Every structure is written in structure tokens, then in C-alpha cells.
Tab-separated table of C-alpha atoms in Angstrom:
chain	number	residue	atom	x	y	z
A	18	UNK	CA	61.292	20.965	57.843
A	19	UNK	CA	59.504	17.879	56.422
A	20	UNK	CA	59.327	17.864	52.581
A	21	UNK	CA	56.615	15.922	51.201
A	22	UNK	CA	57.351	14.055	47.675
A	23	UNK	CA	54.432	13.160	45.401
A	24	UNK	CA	54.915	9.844	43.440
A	25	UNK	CA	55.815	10.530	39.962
A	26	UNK	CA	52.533	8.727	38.871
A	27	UNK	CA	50.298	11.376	40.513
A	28	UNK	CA	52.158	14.943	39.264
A	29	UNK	CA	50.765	17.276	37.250
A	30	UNK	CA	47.153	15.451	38.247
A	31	UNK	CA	45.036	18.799	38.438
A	32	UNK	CA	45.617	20.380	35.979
A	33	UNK	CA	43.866	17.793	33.178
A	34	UNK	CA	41.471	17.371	36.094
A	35	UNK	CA	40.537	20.915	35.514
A	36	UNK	CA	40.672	21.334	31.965
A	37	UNK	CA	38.360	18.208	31.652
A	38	UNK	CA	35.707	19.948	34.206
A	39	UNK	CA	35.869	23.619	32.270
A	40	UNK	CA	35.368	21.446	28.994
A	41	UNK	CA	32.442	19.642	30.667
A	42	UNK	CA	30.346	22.983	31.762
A	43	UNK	CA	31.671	25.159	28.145
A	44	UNK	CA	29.858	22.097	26.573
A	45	UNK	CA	27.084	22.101	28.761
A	46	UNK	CA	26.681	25.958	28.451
A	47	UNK	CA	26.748	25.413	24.357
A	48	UNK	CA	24.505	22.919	24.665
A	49	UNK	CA	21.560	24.630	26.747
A	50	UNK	CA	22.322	27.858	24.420
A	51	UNK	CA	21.647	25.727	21.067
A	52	UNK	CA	18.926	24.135	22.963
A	53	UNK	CA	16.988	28.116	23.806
A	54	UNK	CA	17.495	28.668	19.798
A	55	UNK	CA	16.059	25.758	18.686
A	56	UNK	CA	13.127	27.043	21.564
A	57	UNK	CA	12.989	30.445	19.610
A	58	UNK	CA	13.250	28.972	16.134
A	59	UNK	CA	10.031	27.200	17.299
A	60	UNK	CA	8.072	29.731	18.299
A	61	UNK	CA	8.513	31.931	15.714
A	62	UNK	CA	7.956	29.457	13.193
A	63	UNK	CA	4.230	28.830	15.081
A	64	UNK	CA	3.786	32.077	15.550
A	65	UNK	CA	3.547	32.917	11.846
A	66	UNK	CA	1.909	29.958	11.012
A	67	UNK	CA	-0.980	31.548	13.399
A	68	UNK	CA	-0.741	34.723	12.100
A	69	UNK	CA	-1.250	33.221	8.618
A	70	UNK	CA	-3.832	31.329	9.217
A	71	UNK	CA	-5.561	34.583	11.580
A	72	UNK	CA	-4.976	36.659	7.970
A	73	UNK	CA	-6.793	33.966	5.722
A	74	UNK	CA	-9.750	33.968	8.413
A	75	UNK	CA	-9.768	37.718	8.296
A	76	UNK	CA	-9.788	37.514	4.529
A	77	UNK	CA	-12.836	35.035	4.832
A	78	UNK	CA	-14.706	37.359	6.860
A	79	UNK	CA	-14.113	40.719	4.820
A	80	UNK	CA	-15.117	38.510	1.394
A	81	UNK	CA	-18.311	37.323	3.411
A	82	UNK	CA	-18.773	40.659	4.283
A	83	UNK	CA	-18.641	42.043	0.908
A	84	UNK	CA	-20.354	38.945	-0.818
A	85	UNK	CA	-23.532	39.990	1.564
A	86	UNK	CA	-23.326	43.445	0.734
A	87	UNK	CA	-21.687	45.699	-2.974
A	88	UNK	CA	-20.720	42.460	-4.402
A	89	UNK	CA	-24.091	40.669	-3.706
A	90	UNK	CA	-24.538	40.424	-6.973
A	91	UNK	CA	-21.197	37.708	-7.864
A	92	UNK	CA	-22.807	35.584	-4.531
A	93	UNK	CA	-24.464	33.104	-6.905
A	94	UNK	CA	-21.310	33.608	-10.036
A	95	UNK	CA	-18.633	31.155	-9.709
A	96	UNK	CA	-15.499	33.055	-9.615
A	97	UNK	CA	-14.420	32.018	-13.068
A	98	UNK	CA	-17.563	34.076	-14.397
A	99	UNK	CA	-16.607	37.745	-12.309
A	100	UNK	CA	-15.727	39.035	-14.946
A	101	UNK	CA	-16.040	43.085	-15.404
A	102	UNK	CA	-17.150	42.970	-18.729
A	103	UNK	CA	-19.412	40.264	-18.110
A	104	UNK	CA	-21.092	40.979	-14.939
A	105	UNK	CA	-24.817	40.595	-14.096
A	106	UNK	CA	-27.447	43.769	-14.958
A	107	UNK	CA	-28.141	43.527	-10.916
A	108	UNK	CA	-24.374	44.798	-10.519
A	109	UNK	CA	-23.604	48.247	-10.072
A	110	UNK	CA	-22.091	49.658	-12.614
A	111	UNK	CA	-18.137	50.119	-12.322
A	112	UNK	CA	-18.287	47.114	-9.867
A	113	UNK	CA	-14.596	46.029	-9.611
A	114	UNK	CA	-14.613	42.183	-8.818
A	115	UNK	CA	-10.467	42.052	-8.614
A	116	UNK	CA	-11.013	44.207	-5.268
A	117	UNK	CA	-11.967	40.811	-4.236
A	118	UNK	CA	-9.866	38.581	-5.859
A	119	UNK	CA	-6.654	40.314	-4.419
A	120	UNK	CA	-6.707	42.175	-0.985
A	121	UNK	CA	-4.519	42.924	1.543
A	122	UNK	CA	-4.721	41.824	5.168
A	123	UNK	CA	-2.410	43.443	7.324
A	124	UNK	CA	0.100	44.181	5.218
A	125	UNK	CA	0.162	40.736	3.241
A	126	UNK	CA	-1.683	40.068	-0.177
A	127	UNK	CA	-4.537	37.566	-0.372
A	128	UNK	CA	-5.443	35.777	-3.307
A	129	UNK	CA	-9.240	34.697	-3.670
A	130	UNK	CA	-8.225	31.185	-5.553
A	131	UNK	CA	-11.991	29.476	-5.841
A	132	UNK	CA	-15.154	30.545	-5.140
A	133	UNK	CA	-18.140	28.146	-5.530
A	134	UNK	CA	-21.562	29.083	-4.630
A	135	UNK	CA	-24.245	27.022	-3.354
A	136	UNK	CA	-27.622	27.107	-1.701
A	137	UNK	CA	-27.540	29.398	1.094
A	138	UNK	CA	-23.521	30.255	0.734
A	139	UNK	CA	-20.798	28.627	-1.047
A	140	UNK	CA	-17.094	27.609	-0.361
A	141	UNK	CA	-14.529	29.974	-1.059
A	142	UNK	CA	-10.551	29.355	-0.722
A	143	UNK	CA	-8.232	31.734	0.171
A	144	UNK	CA	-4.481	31.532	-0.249
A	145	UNK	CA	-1.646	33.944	0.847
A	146	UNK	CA	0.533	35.781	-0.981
A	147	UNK	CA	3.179	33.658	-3.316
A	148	UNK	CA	3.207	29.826	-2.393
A	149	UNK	CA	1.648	30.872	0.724
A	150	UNK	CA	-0.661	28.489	2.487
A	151	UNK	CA	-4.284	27.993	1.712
A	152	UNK	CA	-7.532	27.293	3.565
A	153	UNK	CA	-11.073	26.562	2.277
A	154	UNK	CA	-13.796	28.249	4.192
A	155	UNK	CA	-17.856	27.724	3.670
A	156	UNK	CA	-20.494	30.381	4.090
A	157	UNK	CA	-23.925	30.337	5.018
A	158	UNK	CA	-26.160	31.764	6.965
A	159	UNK	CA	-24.706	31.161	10.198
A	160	UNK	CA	-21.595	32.635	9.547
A	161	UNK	CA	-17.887	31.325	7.690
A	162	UNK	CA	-16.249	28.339	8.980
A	163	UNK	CA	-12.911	26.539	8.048
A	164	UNK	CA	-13.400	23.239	6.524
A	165	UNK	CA	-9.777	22.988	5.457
């Protein structure tokens, strides 16, 4: 029977070996999980932002909406001036303008901040719910766009 010896330099060499690798791929396997997170985190965050944004261009549409049919008679009114007890004769009476100074768009409430009318239309901005974010929109008679 031959008996091999292994020089005292080179004992107990596979086990550290081994422990470093396992190290190596936990760290790895931490690092791609933090890294799908961060992914998710991402998304989401976008996500709402477009949903926002999808909820104030809603919001633009339904005041358009109403500014071109009951409430045609605040079109030309800054928003300062809709004022219940101070509304046009060409209102109907019991016209409620704070229908369209707060709504609600799915689920969340929108705040009409500024409405300024001008020939043809106006610019109106609209503004989510708390410190939400806002966007400006104009009207006219092609339709509402987003300047900003």
C-alpha cells in the first residue's frame, strides 16, 4: 500500500477554495436580485407617472366637454369669476361651477387650478389631487392639446 503525503503548504486547500466560490455566486445571486427590484421600482414609478398624466388628459377632455356644452356659459369667464352667486343670466339656473373645479377621474380628485379663455378656446390647467403634478392644456376648435 502506497500512502501519498500532501505537503503541509497545500492541506486544508479546498475547503477556502469552496467557501470563496459559494461567496462569489450568493453575491452574484444578491446582486442580480437587487438589480430585478431596482427593474420593478422603475416601472412602477413610470407606470403611475403615465397613469397620471392619462387622468389629467381625461380631465381635459371631460372639462372641454362640459365647457362646449351645460357650462357653455363660464367658456368666456375666467375661472376666478365662476362664481355661483355671480354667474352670467345665460347660465342655467342652479348651475354648479365647483362640479368643474373638482372632479374625479378614476378614482383620483382633479383640481381645475386656471382657466383662461381666449378667442376660439382658452388654456386651462389641471392638477391632481394634493401636490400632485400639473399640466396646462389649450382648447380650440380642433380639439385639447398639452402645451405643458
Amino acid at each position: 500500500m502506497v500512502v501519498r503525503s500532501t505537503p503541509r503548504a497545500e492541506a486544508g486547500f479546498a475547503l477556502p477554495l469552496a467557501l470563496t466560490g459559494s461567496l462569489v455566486l450568493l453575491l452574484s445571486g444578491l446582486s442580480m436580485q437587487s438589480l430585478v427590484l431596482h427593474g420593478r421600482q422603475v416601472q412602477l414609478a413610470e407606470r403611475r407617472r403615465l397613469q397620471s398624466e392619462d387622468r389629467l388628459a381625461s380631465a381635459a377632455q371631460r372639462v372641454a366637454a362640459d365647457l362646449a356644452g351645460p357650462y357653455a356659459c363660464l367658456k368666456q369667464l375666467p375661472l376666478e369669476q365662476w362664481r355661483p352667486e355671480a354667474l352670467p343670466s345665460s347660465c342655467p339656473a342652479g348651475l354648479d361651477p365647483q362640479w368643474l373645479v373638482a372632479m374625479e377621474i378614476d378614482g383620483q380628485a382633479v383640481r381645475l387650478a386656471s382657466w383662461l379663455p381666449a378667442e376660439g378656446g382658452g388654456l386651462l390647467q389641471l392638477q391632481l389631487a394634493g401636490e400632485g403634478p400639473e399640466r396646462r392644456f389649450r382648447l380650440d376648435a380642433t380639439g385639447v392639446k398639452e402645451v405643458g
